[in-house]
Short mmCIF file of C-alpha atoms in Angstrom, two decimals:
data_model
loop_
_atom_site.label_atom_id
_atom_site.label_comp_id
_atom_site.label_asym_id
_atom_site.label_seq_id
_atom_site.Cartn_x
_atom_site.Cartn_y
_atom_site.Cartn_z
CA UNK M 1 16.86 15.14 17.89
CA UNK M 2 15.43 12.01 19.49
CA UNK M 3 17.65 10.35 22.06
CA UNK M 4 18.05 6.57 21.64
CA UNK M 5 15.88 5.83 24.67
CA UNK M 6 13.14 8.15 23.47
CA UNK M 7 13.17 6.49 20.07
CA UNK M 8 12.95 3.04 21.64
CA UNK M 9 9.99 4.05 23.81
CA UNK M 10 8.21 5.60 20.86
CA UNK M 11 8.80 2.48 18.80
CA UNK M 12 7.34 0.20 21.45
CA UNK M 13 4.34 2.44 22.05
CA UNK M 14 3.64 2.51 18.33
CA UNK M 15 3.56 -1.25 18.12
CA UNK M 16 7.00 -1.83 16.59
CA UNK M 17 9.86 -3.46 18.47
CA UNK M 18 13.57 -3.96 17.93
CA UNK M 19 14.20 -5.48 14.51
CA UNK M 20 15.46 -9.04 14.06
CA UNK M 21 18.73 -9.49 12.13
CA UNK M 22 16.90 -9.31 8.80
CA UNK M 23 15.39 -5.92 9.74
CA UNK M 24 11.96 -6.75 8.32
CA UNK M 25 8.99 -4.53 9.20
CA UNK M 26 5.38 -4.38 8.05
CA UNK M 27 2.48 -1.95 8.34
CA UNK M 28 -0.92 -3.30 7.28
CA UNK M 29 -3.91 -0.95 6.99
CA UNK M 30 -7.28 -2.66 6.58
CA UNK M 31 -10.53 -0.70 6.55
CA UNK M 32 -13.56 -2.75 5.62
CA UNK M 33 -16.33 -1.50 7.89
CA UNK M 34 -16.57 2.25 7.47
CA UNK M 35 -19.15 4.34 9.35
CA UNK M 36 -22.27 5.07 7.31
CA UNK M 37 -21.35 8.75 6.99
CA UNK M 38 -18.21 7.86 5.03
CA UNK M 39 -20.16 7.00 1.89
CA UNK M 40 -18.26 3.71 1.50
CA UNK M 41 -19.70 0.22 1.27
CA UNK M 42 -18.27 -2.62 3.41
CA UNK M 43 -15.49 -4.75 1.94
CA UNK M 44 -13.55 -7.75 3.25
CA UNK M 45 -10.37 -5.86 4.15
CA UNK M 46 -9.87 -7.83 7.36
CA UNK M 47 -9.52 -11.02 5.31
CA UNK M 48 -6.78 -9.29 3.33
CA UNK M 49 -4.76 -8.20 6.36
CA UNK M 50 -5.02 -11.62 8.00
CA UNK M 51 -3.86 -13.40 4.88
CA UNK M 52 -0.99 -10.95 4.39
CA UNK M 53 0.03 -11.20 8.06
CA UNK M 54 0.16 -15.00 7.88
CA UNK M 55 2.26 -14.86 4.73
CA UNK M 56 4.73 -12.34 6.15
CA UNK M 57 5.33 -14.53 9.20
CA UNK M 58 6.04 -17.48 6.91
CA UNK M 59 8.47 -15.29 4.97
CA UNK M 60 10.49 -14.49 8.07
CA UNK M 61 8.89 -11.25 9.26
CA UNK M 62 8.84 -11.03 13.06
CA UNK M 63 5.26 -10.52 14.23
CA UNK M 64 6.61 -8.08 16.84
CA UNK M 65 7.76 -5.83 14.01
CA UNK M 66 4.43 -5.94 12.19
CA UNK M 67 1.59 -3.59 12.96
CA UNK M 68 -2.02 -3.84 11.80
CA UNK M 69 -4.41 -0.89 11.79
CA UNK M 70 -7.92 -2.30 11.42
CA UNK M 71 -11.12 -0.30 10.97
CA UNK M 72 -11.47 2.17 13.88
CA UNK M 73 -7.71 2.08 14.48
CA UNK M 74 -7.10 3.37 10.96
CA UNK M 75 -8.36 6.89 11.47
CA UNK M 76 -6.55 9.71 9.75
CA UNK M 77 -4.68 10.40 13.00
CA UNK M 78 -3.92 6.72 13.53
CA UNK M 79 -2.45 6.35 10.04
CA UNK M 80 -0.38 9.52 10.39
CA UNK M 81 1.02 8.37 13.73
CA UNK M 82 1.85 4.90 12.39
CA UNK M 83 3.83 6.32 9.47
CA UNK M 84 5.55 8.84 11.73
CA UNK M 85 6.59 6.21 14.29
CA UNK M 86 7.88 3.88 11.61
CA UNK M 87 9.86 6.63 9.89
CA UNK M 88 11.46 7.76 13.16
CA UNK M 89 12.72 4.39 14.30
CA UNK M 90 13.43 2.23 11.24
CA UNK M 91 16.99 0.92 11.22
CA UNK M 92 18.91 1.93 8.12
CA UNK M 93 18.83 -0.79 5.48
CA UNK M 94 15.55 -2.33 6.65
CA UNK M 95 13.03 -4.14 4.44
CA UNK M 96 9.52 -2.74 4.79
CA UNK M 97 6.16 -3.94 3.46
CA UNK M 98 3.16 -1.60 3.56
CA UNK M 99 -0.23 -3.00 2.58
CA UNK M 100 -3.42 -0.98 2.18
CA UNK M 101 -6.87 -2.48 1.80
CA UNK M 102 -9.71 0.01 1.76
CA UNK M 103 -11.59 2.63 -0.22
CA UNK M 104 -10.51 5.81 -1.91
CA UNK M 105 -11.45 8.34 -4.53
CA UNK M 106 -10.37 11.11 -6.85
CA UNK M 107 -11.01 14.76 -6.15
CA UNK M 108 -10.07 18.13 -7.58
CA UNK M 109 -6.35 18.87 -7.48
CA UNK M 110 -5.76 21.48 -4.78
CA UNK M 111 -2.27 22.64 -5.77
CA UNK M 112 -2.24 22.33 -9.59
CA UNK M 113 0.41 19.61 -9.66
CA UNK M 114 -1.64 16.97 -11.49
CA UNK M 115 -1.75 16.76 -15.29
CA UNK M 116 -5.33 15.51 -15.20
CA UNK M 117 -6.46 18.04 -12.60
CA UNK M 118 -7.28 15.33 -10.07
CA UNK M 119 -5.71 14.27 -6.80
CA UNK M 120 -5.91 10.70 -5.57
CA UNK M 121 -6.81 10.06 -1.95
CA UNK M 122 -7.33 7.18 0.43
CA UNK M 123 -10.29 7.17 2.76
CA UNK M 124 -9.37 6.70 6.43
CA UNK M 125 -11.90 5.18 8.82
CA UNK M 126 -13.12 8.58 10.00
CA UNK M 127 -13.01 10.18 6.55
CA UNK M 128 -15.97 11.33 4.51
CA UNK M 129 -15.99 11.21 0.74
CA UNK M 130 -17.55 14.68 0.50
CA UNK M 131 -15.14 16.27 3.00
CA UNK M 132 -11.70 16.63 1.33
CA UNK M 133 -10.00 17.72 4.56
CA UNK M 134 -10.75 14.31 6.11
CA UNK M 135 -8.97 12.37 3.34
CA UNK M 136 -5.30 11.51 2.87
CA UNK M 137 -4.23 12.93 -0.48
CA UNK M 138 -1.50 11.55 -2.71
CA UNK M 139 0.69 14.60 -2.02
CA UNK M 140 0.70 13.90 1.70
CA UNK M 141 1.19 10.17 1.31
CA UNK M 142 4.02 10.79 -1.13
CA UNK M 143 5.85 12.90 1.45
CA UNK M 144 5.49 10.15 4.06
CA UNK M 145 6.82 7.52 1.68
CA UNK M 146 9.71 9.77 0.70
CA UNK M 147 10.58 10.16 4.37
CA UNK M 148 10.58 6.39 4.82
CA UNK M 149 12.90 5.94 1.84
CA UNK M 150 15.29 8.55 3.19
CA UNK M 151 15.33 6.78 6.55
CA UNK M 152 15.97 3.41 4.88
CA UNK M 153 18.94 4.63 2.86
CA UNK M 154 20.17 3.08 -0.41
CA UNK M 155 20.44 -0.40 1.14
CA UNK M 156 16.80 -0.39 2.26
CA UNK M 157 13.73 -1.65 0.42
CA UNK M 158 10.09 -0.54 0.52
CA UNK M 159 7.34 -2.69 -1.01
CA UNK M 160 3.85 -1.21 -1.16
CA UNK M 161 0.68 -3.05 -2.13
CA UNK M 162 -2.54 -1.07 -2.66
CA UNK M 163 -5.53 -3.38 -3.03
CA UNK M 164 -8.01 -0.88 -4.34
CA UNK M 165 -9.16 0.65 -7.60
CA UNK M 166 -8.91 3.90 -9.48
CA UNK M 167 -12.39 5.37 -9.84
CA UNK M 168 -13.93 8.82 -9.76
CA UNK M 169 -16.11 8.06 -6.75
CA UNK M 170 -16.77 5.42 -4.13
CA UNK M 171 -18.22 2.40 -5.91
CA UNK M 172 -21.54 1.12 -4.70
CA UNK M 173 -22.19 -2.58 -5.13
CA UNK M 174 -25.66 -3.36 -6.42
CA UNK M 175 -27.61 -6.56 -5.67
CA UNK M 176 -26.13 -9.45 -7.58
CA UNK M 177 -22.89 -7.64 -8.34
CA UNK M 178 -19.44 -8.10 -6.90
CA UNK M 179 -18.21 -5.82 -4.15
CA UNK M 180 -16.36 -2.84 -5.57
CA UNK M 181 -13.24 -1.24 -4.11
CA UNK M 182 -13.29 2.45 -4.95
CA UNK M 183 -9.77 3.67 -4.35
CA UNK M 184 -8.20 6.04 -6.85
CA UNK M 185 -4.83 4.83 -8.08
CA UNK M 186 -2.87 6.82 -10.61
CA UNK M 187 0.19 4.70 -11.17
CA UNK M 188 0.46 4.64 -14.93
CA UNK M 189 -1.67 6.40 -17.48
CA UNK M 190 -0.79 4.20 -20.43
CA UNK M 191 0.78 0.94 -19.29
CA UNK M 192 0.98 -1.60 -16.51
CA UNK M 193 4.57 -0.65 -15.71
CA UNK M 194 5.79 2.88 -15.03
CA UNK M 195 9.21 4.40 -14.32
CA UNK M 196 10.18 5.19 -10.76
CA UNK M 197 8.88 8.51 -9.51
CA UNK M 198 6.04 8.91 -12.02
CA UNK M 199 2.97 8.03 -9.95
CA UNK M 200 0.81 10.40 -7.97
CA UNK M 201 1.96 8.73 -4.76
CA UNK M 202 5.60 9.70 -5.37
CA UNK M 203 5.14 13.05 -7.06
CA UNK M 204 7.77 14.60 -4.78
CA UNK M 205 10.41 12.59 -6.64
CA UNK M 206 13.92 13.93 -6.28
CA UNK M 207 16.74 14.44 -8.78
CA UNK M 208 18.67 11.37 -10.01
CA UNK M 209 21.59 12.23 -7.74
CA UNK M 210 19.36 12.56 -4.67
CA UNK M 211 17.56 9.32 -5.62
CA UNK M 212 20.75 7.36 -4.96
CA UNK M 213 20.47 8.25 -1.26
CA UNK M 214 16.98 6.77 -0.94
CA UNK M 215 15.76 3.24 -0.37
CA UNK M 216 14.58 1.15 -3.32
CA UNK M 217 10.83 0.99 -3.70
CA UNK M 218 8.17 -0.81 -5.69
CA UNK M 219 4.50 0.02 -5.66
CA UNK M 220 1.92 -2.54 -6.82
CA UNK M 221 -1.75 -1.66 -7.31
CA UNK M 222 -4.78 -3.73 -8.18
CA UNK M 223 -5.68 -1.87 -11.39
CA UNK M 224 -4.48 0.44 -14.11
CA UNK M 225 -5.59 4.05 -14.20
CA UNK M 226 -9.34 4.30 -14.65
CA UNK M 227 -10.19 0.66 -13.91
CA UNK M 228 -12.50 -0.55 -11.19
CA UNK M 229 -11.52 -3.32 -8.80
CA UNK M 230 -13.86 -5.98 -7.47
CA UNK M 231 -13.37 -8.60 -4.81
CA UNK M 232 -12.78 -12.23 -5.68
CA UNK M 233 -13.02 -15.49 -3.74
CA UNK M 234 -10.56 -18.26 -3.01
CA UNK M 235 -11.24 -21.97 -3.50
CA UNK M 236 -13.16 -22.01 -0.23
CA UNK M 237 -15.42 -19.12 -1.19
CA UNK M 238 -13.76 -16.56 1.10
CA UNK M 239 -13.71 -13.01 -0.26
CA UNK M 240 -10.48 -11.05 -0.75
CA UNK M 241 -9.13 -8.17 -2.71
CA UNK M 242 -7.69 -9.66 -5.92
CA UNK M 243 -4.24 -8.09 -5.53
CA UNK M 244 -3.86 -9.40 -1.98
CA UNK M 245 -4.87 -12.93 -2.91
CA UNK M 246 -2.75 -12.91 -6.07
CA UNK M 247 0.32 -11.51 -4.30
CA UNK M 248 0.06 -14.00 -1.44
CA UNK M 249 -0.35 -16.93 -3.80
CA UNK M 250 2.54 -15.76 -5.96
CA UNK M 251 4.85 -15.13 -3.00
CA UNK M 252 3.98 -18.49 -1.43
CA UNK M 253 4.80 -20.27 -4.68
CA UNK M 254 8.13 -18.48 -5.11
CA UNK M 255 9.53 -17.31 -1.73
CA UNK M 256 12.55 -15.74 -3.46
CA UNK M 257 11.30 -14.31 -6.78
CA UNK M 258 14.69 -12.83 -7.63
CA UNK M 259 13.49 -9.40 -8.71
CA UNK M 260 10.41 -7.27 -8.24
CA UNK M 261 9.75 -7.64 -11.96
CA UNK M 262 9.67 -11.42 -11.63
CA UNK M 263 7.36 -11.13 -8.63
CA UNK M 264 5.08 -8.79 -10.56
CA UNK M 265 4.96 -11.28 -13.43
CA UNK M 266 3.81 -14.00 -11.03
CA UNK M 267 1.19 -11.64 -9.58
CA UNK M 268 -0.07 -10.89 -13.10
CA UNK M 269 -0.49 -14.59 -13.78
CA UNK M 270 -2.54 -15.07 -10.63
CA UNK M 271 -4.60 -11.94 -11.32
CA UNK M 272 -5.43 -13.16 -14.84
CA UNK M 273 -7.15 -16.11 -13.19
CA UNK M 274 -8.71 -14.37 -10.19
CA UNK M 275 -9.72 -11.10 -11.84
CA UNK M 276 -9.23 -11.34 -15.62
CA UNK M 277 -10.93 -7.97 -16.14
CA UNK M 278 -8.23 -6.15 -14.13
CA UNK M 279 -4.62 -5.29 -14.90
CA UNK M 280 -2.35 -4.84 -11.89
CA UNK M 281 0.24 -2.09 -12.14
CA UNK M 282 3.83 -1.74 -11.02
CA UNK M 283 5.96 1.34 -10.44
CA UNK M 284 9.45 1.69 -9.08
CA UNK M 285 12.76 -0.14 -9.09
CA UNK M 286 11.45 -3.19 -10.93
CA UNK M 287 14.82 -4.82 -11.57
CA UNK M 288 16.09 -4.50 -8.00
CA UNK M 289 16.42 -7.76 -6.03
CA UNK M 290 13.15 -8.60 -4.31
CA UNK M 291 13.34 -7.03 -0.82
CA UNK M 292 17.10 -6.96 -1.29
CA UNK M 293 17.53 -10.73 -1.12
#
């Protein structure tokens, strides 16, 4: 068991500090400039994290309670440590936003728990697409997210945004084409909205009775299952992931959306303009009050 002082020290070392009254925390992971050996093309992930950081501050998130892992900081070890530190020291009932901007892929299911025989994985900075052990699979990520929800308790809220696509391999942008984001997302196999606990990222879902002890969560992704995601530009020509830009524009226009479903509807409207060829997806407690407000 961690003593209070040990927990405080760990929290500070990890980049998180004592929560303000609203207990709002954020973890932003942005990997745009992978090493050549990764097999991933560059994307404008840093633009995403900067835009999201600015928005969160405007929405009352204390910058001291927000951590950004950018490029070389977002190694597999760095991501693991960030999730671990956050899970250890989150106050019960906190509101947490986790944003991922980077690449990913699908690979053969290694424990026969996927109906389609494929695992989804995100590609950390030091990962290699052809080396499964260097990736972060959905099973592992699902356990981390479950741990966060348990720490948060039923009064807590967890909002996740994955600005990436669901594809069988890392997309390569060709001359004259838009920049592709090759992250495998398996949120819903038939619709843009899925029940809580049905995505690959939360496949360790608990029983209904145990679910009542966990924090509320909503997971938004840039595409439906099988779609590719491509970057878009704002009015000034700056490149972003479409989900990030759409979510920030929607949240800025309606600071208190009421429910996650209402927020998702606003994101869909923005996405239809920014990336009409993509359908964002939602999973989780859609009718819960947005971040508990």
